[in-house]
Amino acid sequence: MAAAATVAVDYSRLKLLCILEGPGAAVLSHALKFGTKKTFTITLLDHLTSLPDSSTANFRVLNSERRRKAFNSDEKRKIADDPSCESFDVTLLYKSIKLACEDVAGPNDAHWQDETVMEGLLTKIKEERNECVHERPQMADEQQLIDKVEELKSLFNRALQAVKDKYRVSDSETKDVIDNITRLTQDVLHAFTDKVILEMNFDKQLNLFKQVAVSHLKDVFNEFQYIDPLLFLSGSEEKRVNIQTVFTKLFLKQQPKDLDINCFDVLKLLTAKDQRPRLAVVSGIAGSGKTTLLTFILSEWLKEECDRRVRHLEEYDIVLRILCRDTDAEDLETFLSLVLPSSLSVFNEPHIKYLKNCRVLFLIDGLDERNSTSEKLVTNILNITKHNKEKFSILATSRPERVEQFLASTRQHYEQSHISIKGIPITRRMEFAMQYCTSKIQERLRNFIKKQSDMTLFELPLNLIFLVTLFEDRPNCITSKITQSSLYTHIHEWCTEKLHHRISVHPTWGSNEPETLKMRIKRVLKEMYQLALQSLLQDRLYLSDNDIERLVDCCKREELPVKEVLGAFFTHQSSITNRIVMQKYYTPHKGLLDYFAARHIMLRLQDVSLLPPGAIRSLPQSATKPQTQRPRLQDRLISLLGPIRSRFQFATQPQTQCPRLKDRSQSQPGTIRSLLQGADEPHIQYPHIQDGSLAGPGSSRNMLQGVAQPHTRLLHLLDLRNLFFHVAGLLATEEVPNHSETVKEVIELVGETGAKWDEWLSLVEHTDYEESFLKEIAHYVIENPLRGAVRIRDNTLRSAVALLPRIPPTTVELLLHNENVNVKIVHALTNHHCTELSLQHHYQNPGNIPASDTVLRAIKR
């Protein structure tokens, strides 16, 4: 019975929609006819372009740019195809009336909301149609439907009378239209049965599908354009802002030619005509703005075409947003059943049948975060798109380390584009930061950013937001020396302090041994750090049921409120699995997950109880006496990775895709491995690292039992590069036993991820030019020479000057955009051969200072 009631509601709503799109549209068409008095043989666009100077139509007051964008490309096609305007839908008719009719109120005049005049009555018809499309009317029985139809008939009659009064339409003509609309309405209500709906021709069904789907999706997506990157810090949704307000143009490059791309033109790459479907992948490190870009494109689709900044969106009927971290659907049909209104099920056909006849843009966010469910969904979308090349296009995002594998797997069937996102250009960082700060810190923040403008750290939007937050709430922790790890450390300490304060003033939890609160929170954090490394290696950002159970148990042991603790470091999000709404805790950002995992490794490294016997005594004598060698970081790291490797299946990968990690299988087992294998985790077996991937025999017993991860994708060392960068950044400021040996091993691990010059120069900045790291990086680069020239830009100039004097002569390319070129700094590169010199600012703004000549004298050619 429940199912039958649902179907009846769906049919009632469709009948209402048919009345609004039939008789309702006829009312608007009547108003347009007498408001323009154009002949049936002239298109509306031709009529508008030939309006006399005496015309009062609103189109006349638009400037040339607004006139050009008044109608989108789809609307222009409909206008050209039908000079009579009789096939226009309600939306196009309403827009046409506002622009083309004589003697109507201005576009923003209050008369359009006044139901006592023609403009307001026509607006009411349009709004009734939108309400119906968005499924807001609830029809519990047949009588409610009849009452609603009578209400609409009254609205139509009042609107027609208003048209008659404004444009002096004859009584007979008005009566004919009223009689026709009444007849059409009765036909829908009485003759338009459920059977008739199902027997509608496909074109009419498709038209209904588009209207209902587009309006419903725009209604749903409206919520997604409000963002707060620091929701996990504030805990309040009141600070969310519209992405249209804060979006800043991002720095995009088309690969492999390194061509600049305007982020507003990114969809142009999907419009080229080709025999194969189009696929574009935007790659960038965590925090570079990938999700922000897709969210902005989605928010642009919600706007009228004339107001959009992103170009080529008008070429799509429908935009679908896919989040790869979700576990909602394994195929596109299931996904559509979750995101589209249930009323569309009345056609008794799969949604995909109608979608294939629409022009669709898929925005797939986070290919690198695919789980076993979303992996199947993405594969299904790719297979369907492959056979629907003229209708479907895909724009996806991923971290760089996963792009090549994905492009290789789709190259045969798709015309591909690879776009790298570098974050925010130097010229726009100040503007971006100012949008998030209060007036009280603006001057200090401006001065700081000016001094640090070239740092690669602040290419990333998230890092700039972190910086602004610290300036607002912990200004004393910001110094001129700041790295990514120190920035994340300050943010993490701030989160911890806020949690400490909330618990200490809590009426229940605050009374429990307040003097030990800090230590209790610290012990829970240690558990989070360990879980972070496990989550990282399972390639997921959410807490599994087992993770939650462990954290809940830990909070109970430490007498801490679970909700407060988890809310301080994770975000709570809803997802749908098998039509059941489920709540999951997510790490707010991949960069924070890397940082937490690095903290776990650092705790292991700093634990002197894990040193081999006698090692502590030997440390003070290390300068003159050989010390007991501590297990290599690589071996200790492998031990930490042990609980994870049984969740992955591994395959051989070409060496070009992932560098080979040197075989350490004969290394000394080490105390940490023995400790994990023995007292703490006796069930752990250890993986081997082959071809840069974690591999090893399966284990039925592991610390993460119960966490279903039937992934088949390889986890490479390349996936852990940012983790190693965080470990390096922490090592640069914190002590561990055998520090120099540990630094050397971190450098080896970074090198074995396939690091090139850009990564080495970035690591120099990450470690704040610390001497021991500079020495070991230089040693590694000398021992493992890199091909090609060192390309030096403004943001890596300081790192290059610190590192390159320590290595033998090599080839460099100087590509500088800043106005001020420090010749003394450039002079440090004298020993190296410069094969390319580009001073962009001085080229674009030639002056009296011969900057290029001065630099040429300072370098070796």
PDB file of C-alpha atoms in Angstrom, residues 339-559:
ATOM      1  CA  VAL A 339      20.412  12.177  -6.295  1.00  0.00           C
ATOM      2  CA  LEU A 340      17.352  12.542  -8.555  1.00  0.00           C
ATOM      3  CA  PRO A 341      13.776  12.959  -7.295  1.00  0.00           C
ATOM      4  CA  SER A 342      11.692   9.831  -6.840  1.00  0.00           C
ATOM      5  CA  SER A 343       8.955  11.191  -9.120  1.00  0.00           C
ATOM      6  CA  LEU A 344      11.085  10.335 -12.153  1.00  0.00           C
ATOM      7  CA  SER A 345      10.601   6.646 -11.406  1.00  0.00           C
ATOM      8  CA  VAL A 346       7.061   6.835 -12.826  1.00  0.00           C
ATOM      9  CA  PHE A 347       8.401   6.447 -16.374  1.00  0.00           C
ATOM     10  CA  ASN A 348       9.239   2.881 -15.390  1.00  0.00           C
ATOM     11  CA  GLU A 349      12.545   3.117 -17.249  1.00  0.00           C
ATOM     12  CA  PRO A 350      16.158   3.307 -15.969  1.00  0.00           C
ATOM     13  CA  HIS A 351      17.320   6.873 -15.370  1.00  0.00           C
ATOM     14  CA  ILE A 352      20.396   6.204 -17.474  1.00  0.00           C
ATOM     15  CA  LYS A 353      18.198   5.820 -20.571  1.00  0.00           C
ATOM     16  CA  TYR A 354      17.217   9.490 -20.310  1.00  0.00           C
ATOM     17  CA  LEU A 355      20.608  10.690 -19.098  1.00  0.00           C
ATOM     18  CA  LYS A 356      22.261   9.294 -22.235  1.00  0.00           C
ATOM     19  CA  ASN A 357      20.185  11.749 -24.242  1.00  0.00           C
ATOM     20  CA  CYS A 358      21.362  14.737 -22.179  1.00  0.00           C
ATOM     21  CA  ARG A 359      24.624  16.616 -22.418  1.00  0.00           C
ATOM     22  CA  VAL A 360      26.309  15.768 -19.126  1.00  0.00           C
ATOM     23  CA  LEU A 361      29.434  17.050 -17.365  1.00  0.00           C
ATOM     24  CA  PHE A 362      30.760  14.733 -14.641  1.00  0.00           C
ATOM     25  CA  LEU A 363      32.813  16.458 -11.940  1.00  0.00           C
ATOM     26  CA  ILE A 364      34.685  13.596 -10.254  1.00  0.00           C
ATOM     27  CA  ASP A 365      36.561  14.758  -7.165  1.00  0.00           C
ATOM     28  CA  GLY A 366      39.401  12.741  -5.664  1.00  0.00           C
ATOM     29  CA  LEU A 367      40.379   9.868  -7.962  1.00  0.00           C
ATOM     30  CA  ASP A 368      43.168   9.196  -5.464  1.00  0.00           C
ATOM     31  CA  GLU A 369      40.564   8.682  -2.698  1.00  0.00           C
ATOM     32  CA  ARG A 370      38.569   5.969  -4.463  1.00  0.00           C
ATOM     33  CA  ASN A 371      37.343   3.159  -2.237  1.00  0.00           C
ATOM     34  CA  SER A 372      36.053  -0.237  -3.303  1.00  0.00           C
ATOM     35  CA  THR A 373      32.568   1.204  -3.955  1.00  0.00           C
ATOM     36  CA  SER A 374      33.461   4.434  -5.730  1.00  0.00           C
ATOM     37  CA  GLU A 375      36.079   2.562  -7.777  1.00  0.00           C
ATOM     38  CA  LYS A 376      33.225   0.609  -9.365  1.00  0.00           C
ATOM     39  CA  LEU A 377      31.153   3.758  -9.835  1.00  0.00           C
ATOM     40  CA  VAL A 378      33.952   5.596 -11.634  1.00  0.00           C
ATOM     41  CA  THR A 379      34.646   2.551 -13.816  1.00  0.00           C
ATOM     42  CA  ASN A 380      30.964   2.355 -14.727  1.00  0.00           C
ATOM     43  CA  ILE A 381      30.881   6.067 -15.645  1.00  0.00           C
ATOM     44  CA  LEU A 382      33.989   5.655 -17.793  1.00  0.00           C
ATOM     45  CA  ASN A 383      32.484   2.685 -19.638  1.00  0.00           C
ATOM     46  CA  ILE A 384      29.202   4.509 -20.284  1.00  0.00           C
ATOM     47  CA  THR A 385      30.980   7.704 -21.367  1.00  0.00           C
ATOM     48  CA  LYS A 386      33.136   5.683 -23.761  1.00  0.00           C
ATOM     49  CA  HIS A 387      30.011   4.812 -25.750  1.00  0.00           C
ATOM     50  CA  ASN A 388      28.344   8.213 -25.376  1.00  0.00           C
ATOM     51  CA  LYS A 389      31.187  10.430 -26.576  1.00  0.00           C
ATOM     52  CA  GLU A 390      29.056  13.219 -28.045  1.00  0.00           C
ATOM     53  CA  LYS A 391      27.049  13.758 -24.854  1.00  0.00           C
ATOM     54  CA  PHE A 392      29.286  13.049 -21.852  1.00  0.00           C
ATOM     55  CA  SER A 393      32.495  14.757 -20.658  1.00  0.00           C
ATOM     56  CA  ILE A 394      34.545  14.168 -17.518  1.00  0.00           C
ATOM     57  CA  LEU A 395      36.573  16.597 -15.405  1.00  0.00           C
ATOM     58  CA  ALA A 396      38.309  14.831 -12.505  1.00  0.00           C
ATOM     59  CA  THR A 397      40.850  15.670  -9.799  1.00  0.00           C
ATOM     60  CA  SER A 398      43.644  13.649  -8.231  1.00  0.00           C
ATOM     61  CA  ARG A 399      46.885  13.948  -6.337  1.00  0.00           C
ATOM     62  CA  PRO A 400      49.856  13.890  -8.760  1.00  0.00           C
ATOM     63  CA  GLU A 401      51.120  10.457  -7.782  1.00  0.00           C
ATOM     64  CA  ARG A 402      47.947   8.755  -9.053  1.00  0.00           C
ATOM     65  CA  VAL A 403      47.490  10.638 -12.326  1.00  0.00           C
ATOM     66  CA  GLU A 404      49.828   8.719 -14.620  1.00  0.00           C
ATOM     67  CA  GLN A 405      48.360   5.361 -13.697  1.00  0.00           C
ATOM     68  CA  PHE A 406      44.805   6.617 -14.288  1.00  0.00           C
ATOM     69  CA  LEU A 407      45.648   8.290 -17.604  1.00  0.00           C
ATOM     70  CA  ALA A 408      47.468   5.174 -18.777  1.00  0.00           C
ATOM     71  CA  SER A 409      44.415   3.027 -18.027  1.00  0.00           C
ATOM     72  CA  THR A 410      42.061   5.327 -19.996  1.00  0.00           C
ATOM     73  CA  ARG A 411      44.333   6.488 -22.824  1.00  0.00           C
ATOM     74  CA  GLN A 412      43.063   3.952 -25.348  1.00  0.00           C
ATOM     75  CA  HIS A 413      39.457   5.170 -25.299  1.00  0.00           C
ATOM     76  CA  TYR A 414      39.658   8.850 -24.306  1.00  0.00           C
ATOM     77  CA  GLU A 415      41.040  12.103 -25.655  1.00  0.00           C
ATOM     78  CA  GLN A 416      42.889  13.230 -22.554  1.00  0.00           C
ATOM     79  CA  SER A 417      44.070  16.481 -21.026  1.00  0.00           C
ATOM     80  CA  HIS A 418      46.273  16.731 -17.950  1.00  0.00           C
ATOM     81  CA  ILE A 419      46.177  19.976 -15.980  1.00  0.00           C
ATOM     82  CA  SER A 420      48.410  20.638 -13.001  1.00  0.00           C
ATOM     83  CA  ILE A 421      47.210  23.019 -10.329  1.00  0.00           C
ATOM     84  CA  LYS A 422      49.932  24.976  -8.564  1.00  0.00           C
ATOM     85  CA  GLY A 423      47.722  26.829  -6.112  1.00  0.00           C
ATOM     86  CA  ILE A 424      47.397  30.603  -5.829  1.00  0.00           C
ATOM     87  CA  PRO A 425      49.705  32.839  -7.888  1.00  0.00           C
ATOM     88  CA  ILE A 426      51.939  35.213  -5.951  1.00  0.00           C
ATOM     89  CA  THR A 427      50.011  38.230  -7.258  1.00  0.00           C
ATOM     90  CA  ARG A 428      46.728  36.972  -5.751  1.00  0.00           C
ATOM     91  CA  ARG A 429      47.823  35.579  -2.386  1.00  0.00           C
ATOM     92  CA  MET A 430      47.331  38.850  -0.551  1.00  0.00           C
ATOM     93  CA  GLU A 431      43.845  39.273  -1.998  1.00  0.00           C
ATOM     94  CA  PHE A 432      42.921  35.710  -1.015  1.00  0.00           C
ATOM     95  CA  ALA A 433      44.189  36.050   2.563  1.00  0.00           C
ATOM     96  CA  MET A 434      42.407  39.354   3.136  1.00  0.00           C
ATOM     97  CA  GLN A 435      39.038  37.712   2.467  1.00  0.00           C
ATOM     98  CA  TYR A 436      39.437  35.551   5.581  1.00  0.00           C
ATOM     99  CA  CYS A 437      40.863  38.048   8.096  1.00  0.00           C
ATOM    100  CA  THR A 438      39.480  40.838  10.260  1.00  0.00           C
ATOM    101  CA  SER A 439      40.632  44.428   9.975  1.00  0.00           C
ATOM    102  CA  LYS A 440      42.628  44.262  13.211  1.00  0.00           C
ATOM    103  CA  ILE A 441      45.323  41.997  11.739  1.00  0.00           C
ATOM    104  CA  GLN A 442      45.314  43.130   8.116  1.00  0.00           C
ATOM    105  CA  GLU A 443      48.382  45.351   8.320  1.00  0.00           C
ATOM    106  CA  ARG A 444      50.535  42.787  10.150  1.00  0.00           C
ATOM    107  CA  LEU A 445      49.368  40.052   7.808  1.00  0.00           C
ATOM    108  CA  ARG A 446      50.132  42.162   4.724  1.00  0.00           C
ATOM    109  CA  ASN A 447      53.667  42.797   5.913  1.00  0.00           C
ATOM    110  CA  PHE A 448      54.257  39.125   6.677  1.00  0.00           C
ATOM    111  CA  ILE A 449      52.952  37.892   3.324  1.00  0.00           C
ATOM    112  CA  LYS A 450      55.040  40.493   1.463  1.00  0.00           C
ATOM    113  CA  LYS A 451      58.184  39.172   3.133  1.00  0.00           C
ATOM    114  CA  GLN A 452      57.246  35.530   2.569  1.00  0.00           C
ATOM    115  CA  SER A 453      55.535  35.936  -0.817  1.00  0.00           C
ATOM    116  CA  ASP A 454      57.913  33.616  -2.696  1.00  0.00           C
ATOM    117  CA  MET A 455      57.505  30.627  -0.370  1.00  0.00           C
ATOM    118  CA  THR A 456      56.001  27.559  -2.050  1.00  0.00           C
ATOM    119  CA  LEU A 457      54.277  26.945   1.301  1.00  0.00           C
ATOM    120  CA  PHE A 458      51.800  29.724   0.547  1.00  0.00           C
ATOM    121  CA  GLU A 459      50.919  28.566  -2.943  1.00  0.00           C
ATOM    122  CA  LEU A 460      48.367  26.342  -1.217  1.00  0.00           C
ATOM    123  CA  PRO A 461      45.034  27.984  -0.276  1.00  0.00           C
ATOM    124  CA  LEU A 462      44.664  25.841   2.841  1.00  0.00           C
ATOM    125  CA  ASN A 463      48.040  26.966   4.181  1.00  0.00           C
ATOM    126  CA  LEU A 464      47.097  30.612   3.702  1.00  0.00           C
ATOM    127  CA  ILE A 465      43.849  30.014   5.594  1.00  0.00           C
ATOM    128  CA  PHE A 466      45.832  28.341   8.393  1.00  0.00           C
ATOM    129  CA  LEU A 467      48.163  31.358   8.461  1.00  0.00           C
ATOM    130  CA  VAL A 468      45.267  33.829   8.759  1.00  0.00           C
ATOM    131  CA  THR A 469      43.722  31.742  11.551  1.00  0.00           C
ATOM    132  CA  LEU A 470      46.943  31.767  13.543  1.00  0.00           C
ATOM    133  CA  PHE A 471      47.373  35.512  13.056  1.00  0.00           C
ATOM    134  CA  GLU A 472      43.885  35.966  14.493  1.00  0.00           C
ATOM    135  CA  ASP A 473      44.102  33.596  17.460  1.00  0.00           C
ATOM    136  CA  ARG A 474      47.779  32.800  18.151  1.00  0.00           C
ATOM    137  CA  PRO A 475      49.761  35.740  16.730  1.00  0.00           C
ATOM    138  CA  ASN A 476      52.786  35.149  18.928  1.00  0.00           C
ATOM    139  CA  CYS A 477      53.524  31.750  17.388  1.00  0.00           C
ATOM    140  CA  ILE A 478      54.159  33.207  13.914  1.00  0.00           C
ATOM    141  CA  THR A 479      57.750  34.119  13.246  1.00  0.00           C
ATOM    142  CA  SER A 480      59.685  34.929  10.109  1.00  0.00           C
ATOM    143  CA  LYS A 481      60.812  31.293  10.011  1.00  0.00           C
ATOM    144  CA  ILE A 482      57.855  29.059   9.185  1.00  0.00           C
ATOM    145  CA  THR A 483      57.612  25.741   7.373  1.00  0.00           C
ATOM    146  CA  GLN A 484      54.713  23.506   6.461  1.00  0.00           C
ATOM    147  CA  SER A 485      55.359  21.242   9.436  1.00  0.00           C
ATOM    148  CA  SER A 486      55.645  24.139  11.880  1.00  0.00           C
ATOM    149  CA  LEU A 487      52.452  25.671  10.453  1.00  0.00           C
ATOM    150  CA  TYR A 488      50.588  22.380  10.926  1.00  0.00           C
ATOM    151  CA  THR A 489      52.111  22.005  14.396  1.00  0.00           C
ATOM    152  CA  HIS A 490      50.791  25.417  15.434  1.00  0.00           C
ATOM    153  CA  ILE A 491      47.333  24.607  14.079  1.00  0.00           C
ATOM    154  CA  HIS A 492      47.378  21.228  15.832  1.00  0.00           C
ATOM    155  CA  GLU A 493      48.440  22.805  19.139  1.00  0.00           C
ATOM    156  CA  TRP A 494      45.670  25.366  18.757  1.00  0.00           C
ATOM    157  CA  CYS A 495      43.084  22.601  18.211  1.00  0.00           C
ATOM    158  CA  THR A 496      44.387  20.849  21.303  1.00  0.00           C
ATOM    159  CA  GLU A 497      44.230  24.037  23.389  1.00  0.00           C
ATOM    160  CA  LYS A 498      40.640  24.683  22.306  1.00  0.00           C
ATOM    161  CA  LEU A 499      39.712  21.114  23.240  1.00  0.00           C
ATOM    162  CA  HIS A 500      41.443  21.491  26.618  1.00  0.00           C
ATOM    163  CA  HIS A 501      39.488  24.661  27.314  1.00  0.00           C
ATOM    164  CA  ARG A 502      36.112  23.192  26.290  1.00  0.00           C
ATOM    165  CA  ILE A 503      36.598  20.151  28.518  1.00  0.00           C
ATOM    166  CA  SER A 504      37.966  22.127  31.481  1.00  0.00           C
ATOM    167  CA  VAL A 505      34.840  24.340  31.626  1.00  0.00           C
ATOM    168  CA  HIS A 506      32.414  21.473  30.935  1.00  0.00           C
ATOM    169  CA  PRO A 507      30.048  21.043  33.927  1.00  0.00           C
ATOM    170  CA  THR A 508      30.544  17.245  33.969  1.00  0.00           C
ATOM    171  CA  TRP A 509      33.909  16.423  32.445  1.00  0.00           C
ATOM    172  CA  GLY A 510      35.786  19.474  33.697  1.00  0.00           C
ATOM    173  CA  SER A 511      35.673  18.376  37.326  1.00  0.00           C
ATOM    174  CA  ASN A 512      37.573  15.139  36.732  1.00  0.00           C
ATOM    175  CA  GLU A 513      41.204  15.640  37.774  1.00  0.00           C
ATOM    176  CA  PRO A 514      41.850  18.859  35.814  1.00  0.00           C
ATOM    177  CA  GLU A 515      45.585  18.729  36.593  1.00  0.00           C
ATOM    178  CA  THR A 516      45.950  15.586  34.499  1.00  0.00           C
ATOM    179  CA  LEU A 517      43.728  16.736  31.608  1.00  0.00           C
ATOM    180  CA  LYS A 518      46.609  17.670  29.344  1.00  0.00           C
ATOM    181  CA  MET A 519      48.260  14.251  29.750  1.00  0.00           C
ATOM    182  CA  ARG A 520      44.967  12.432  29.161  1.00  0.00           C
ATOM    183  CA  ILE A 521      44.384  14.333  25.925  1.00  0.00           C
ATOM    184  CA  LYS A 522      47.961  13.573  24.901  1.00  0.00           C
ATOM    185  CA  ARG A 523      47.420   9.827  25.304  1.00  0.00           C
ATOM    186  CA  VAL A 524      44.292   9.948  23.107  1.00  0.00           C
ATOM    187  CA  LEU A 525      46.263  11.904  20.508  1.00  0.00           C
ATOM    188  CA  LYS A 526      48.884   9.154  20.399  1.00  0.00           C
ATOM    189  CA  GLU A 527      46.117   6.715  19.490  1.00  0.00           C
ATOM    190  CA  MET A 528      44.938   9.109  16.750  1.00  0.00           C
ATOM    191  CA  TYR A 529      48.479   9.392  15.357  1.00  0.00           C
ATOM    192  CA  GLN A 530      48.783   5.620  15.034  1.00  0.00           C
ATOM    193  CA  LEU A 531      45.352   5.346  13.403  1.00  0.00           C
ATOM    194  CA  ALA A 532      46.339   8.131  11.003  1.00  0.00           C
ATOM    195  CA  LEU A 533      49.250   6.098   9.640  1.00  0.00           C
ATOM    196  CA  GLN A 534      47.004   3.076   9.235  1.00  0.00           C
ATOM    197  CA  SER A 535      44.331   5.150   7.475  1.00  0.00           C
ATOM    198  CA  LEU A 536      46.945   6.695   5.214  1.00  0.00           C
ATOM    199  CA  LEU A 537      48.166   3.306   4.126  1.00  0.00           C
ATOM    200  CA  GLN A 538      44.631   2.052   3.620  1.00  0.00           C
ATOM    201  CA  ASP A 539      44.113   5.114   1.447  1.00  0.00           C
ATOM    202  CA  ARG A 540      41.076   6.424   3.293  1.00  0.00           C
ATOM    203  CA  LEU A 541      40.299   9.699   5.040  1.00  0.00           C
ATOM    204  CA  TYR A 542      37.439   8.422   7.217  1.00  0.00           C
ATOM    205  CA  LEU A 543      37.551   6.569  10.520  1.00  0.00           C
ATOM    206  CA  SER A 544      36.469   2.958  10.200  1.00  0.00           C
ATOM    207  CA  ASP A 545      34.126   1.341  12.717  1.00  0.00           C
ATOM    208  CA  ASN A 546      37.154  -0.309  14.309  1.00  0.00           C
ATOM    209  CA  ASP A 547      38.944   3.070  14.524  1.00  0.00           C
ATOM    210  CA  ILE A 548      35.913   4.628  16.229  1.00  0.00           C
ATOM    211  CA  GLU A 549      35.730   1.749  18.683  1.00  0.00           C
ATOM    212  CA  ARG A 550      39.392   2.152  19.605  1.00  0.00           C
ATOM    213  CA  LEU A 551      39.064   5.906  20.087  1.00  0.00           C
ATOM    214  CA  VAL A 552      35.860   5.540  22.117  1.00  0.00           C
ATOM    215  CA  ASP A 553      37.561   2.985  24.381  1.00  0.00           C
ATOM    216  CA  CYS A 554      40.565   5.267  24.740  1.00  0.00           C
ATOM    217  CA  CYS A 555      38.390   8.277  25.637  1.00  0.00           C
ATOM    218  CA  LYS A 556      36.522   6.221  28.222  1.00  0.00           C
ATOM    219  CA  ARG A 557      39.783   5.067  29.799  1.00  0.00           C
ATOM    220  CA  GLU A 558      40.957   8.672  29.981  1.00  0.00           C
ATOM    221  CA  GLU A 559      37.535   9.924  31.155  1.00  0.00           C
TER     222      GLU A 559
END
